C-alpha cells in the first residue's frame, strides 16, 4: 500500500502498513518493519541476516474517536559474533514496552487537562496504575529536558509540604527560583542546610550566582554562603517590614480583643502612606490612648520609610541612625527587633544595591499550594516535586 504521508503522520517511522481493520471503535494497524541492517545491542556489530519474526501488539494514541492498536511484525536478526538472535528495536517504543511513547505523552496531556484520574482512564482505555505511572514518567522526562546551570539571580523560600502523621509537626519543602527567567529551578524536601546541599549538588555552575534573595532564615543563609562563593544575599523586603506586625497584633489584642470586623486592626497593618486623612485621624486618636502600641506602630512606620530611601549609601546612613535611636527604647519588642536588624544588616542593605525581593518565590509558593489542593495532598514528595516543576517554568 502506497500511503507514505499517512504512514508518516500516524504510524511510527520505518514501518509499512500491511492492512487496516476498523471494528467496534478500534483501528487496528497491521504493520511490518522495513528490512535494514541493525546494530547488535550486545557487541555493536552490524547484523543483516534475518533469523525469524515476532508479532507484538502496541497501544497508540487515539485518532479522532478511535482507539488505535498497532500489530507489528518485528524481525529478529542473527548476530554472527554473539551467535545469538537479536530483536530489533522500534523508534518511539522503549524496549520491552507494549505502548508507544506517543501514547504516554498523550496521557500526560490528558492528566493535565482533566481533573479526575477516572476520566483519563476511561478516555485512554487503560488501567489507573498505568495512567499514574505514565504521567510521572513523562513529567520526569520533561523536567530532565530543562536542566540548566545556575542562573545569576535566585530566590529561596520554604513552604509546608504536608503534616506528619501521628506525632504532629509539618514537613517543609524549599523552592529555588530563577528570578530573571521566571521559573522554578528545583524543589527540595526539607529546609535545612544539609538537605539543600545534598539535593542541589548536581546543578553545575554555582559560581554563576550573583544575587540570592531569602527570607530571614539562618539555614538558607548558611547554605548560600557555603554553596555560592560569588553570591550577595538580599534579605526580602516584605519579611523585614513584617517583623513588627506580630507584636503589634498581640498588643492590640490585649487592648481590643480579637474581633475580626475591627477597623483599627486593618488600619494598623496598612502602610500609613496609603491611608486617607480621616483614617489617619481615627488611628491617631486610638493610638493616643495606648502609648505602648503607639511606639510599636511608629517603629513599624520607620521601617517603611527606611525602605523608601534611594541609594545604598543613604540607606546605610539611615539604617545606622535608626539602630541608634532604637537602642534608646525600653520596649522588649524593639530591643529584639534591633538585634534581628543588626544580625541581618548586610543582607538588608544589599537590597538597596540590587532591589530584588522574594515576591516571585511567594507567587510560585501559591502555585504549589494550588497543586497540593488539586491533588488532595501528596504522599510522595517525588511526585509533588515533578508536578511543581512542570507547572512553574
Ligand atoms: Zn552481537
PDB file of C-alpha atoms and ligand atoms in Angstrom, residues 40 42-43 45 79 81-82, ligand 1:
ATOM      1  CA  UNK A  40      23.674  -5.519  17.904  1.00  0.00           C
ATOM      2  CA  UNK A  42      25.393  -6.553  22.974  1.00  0.00           C
ATOM      3  CA  UNK A  43      28.515  -6.313  20.812  1.00  0.00           C
ATOM      4  CA  UNK A  45      28.463  -5.351  15.309  1.00  0.00           C
ATOM      5  CA  UNK A  79      24.337 -11.711  15.203  1.00  0.00           C
ATOM      6  CA  UNK A  81      29.757 -12.578  16.560  1.00  0.00           C
ATOM      7  CA  UNK A  82      27.454 -13.285  19.530  1.00  0.00           C
TER       8      UNK A  82
HETATM    9 ZN1  LIG B   1      26.183  -9.287  18.899  1.00  0.00          ZN
END
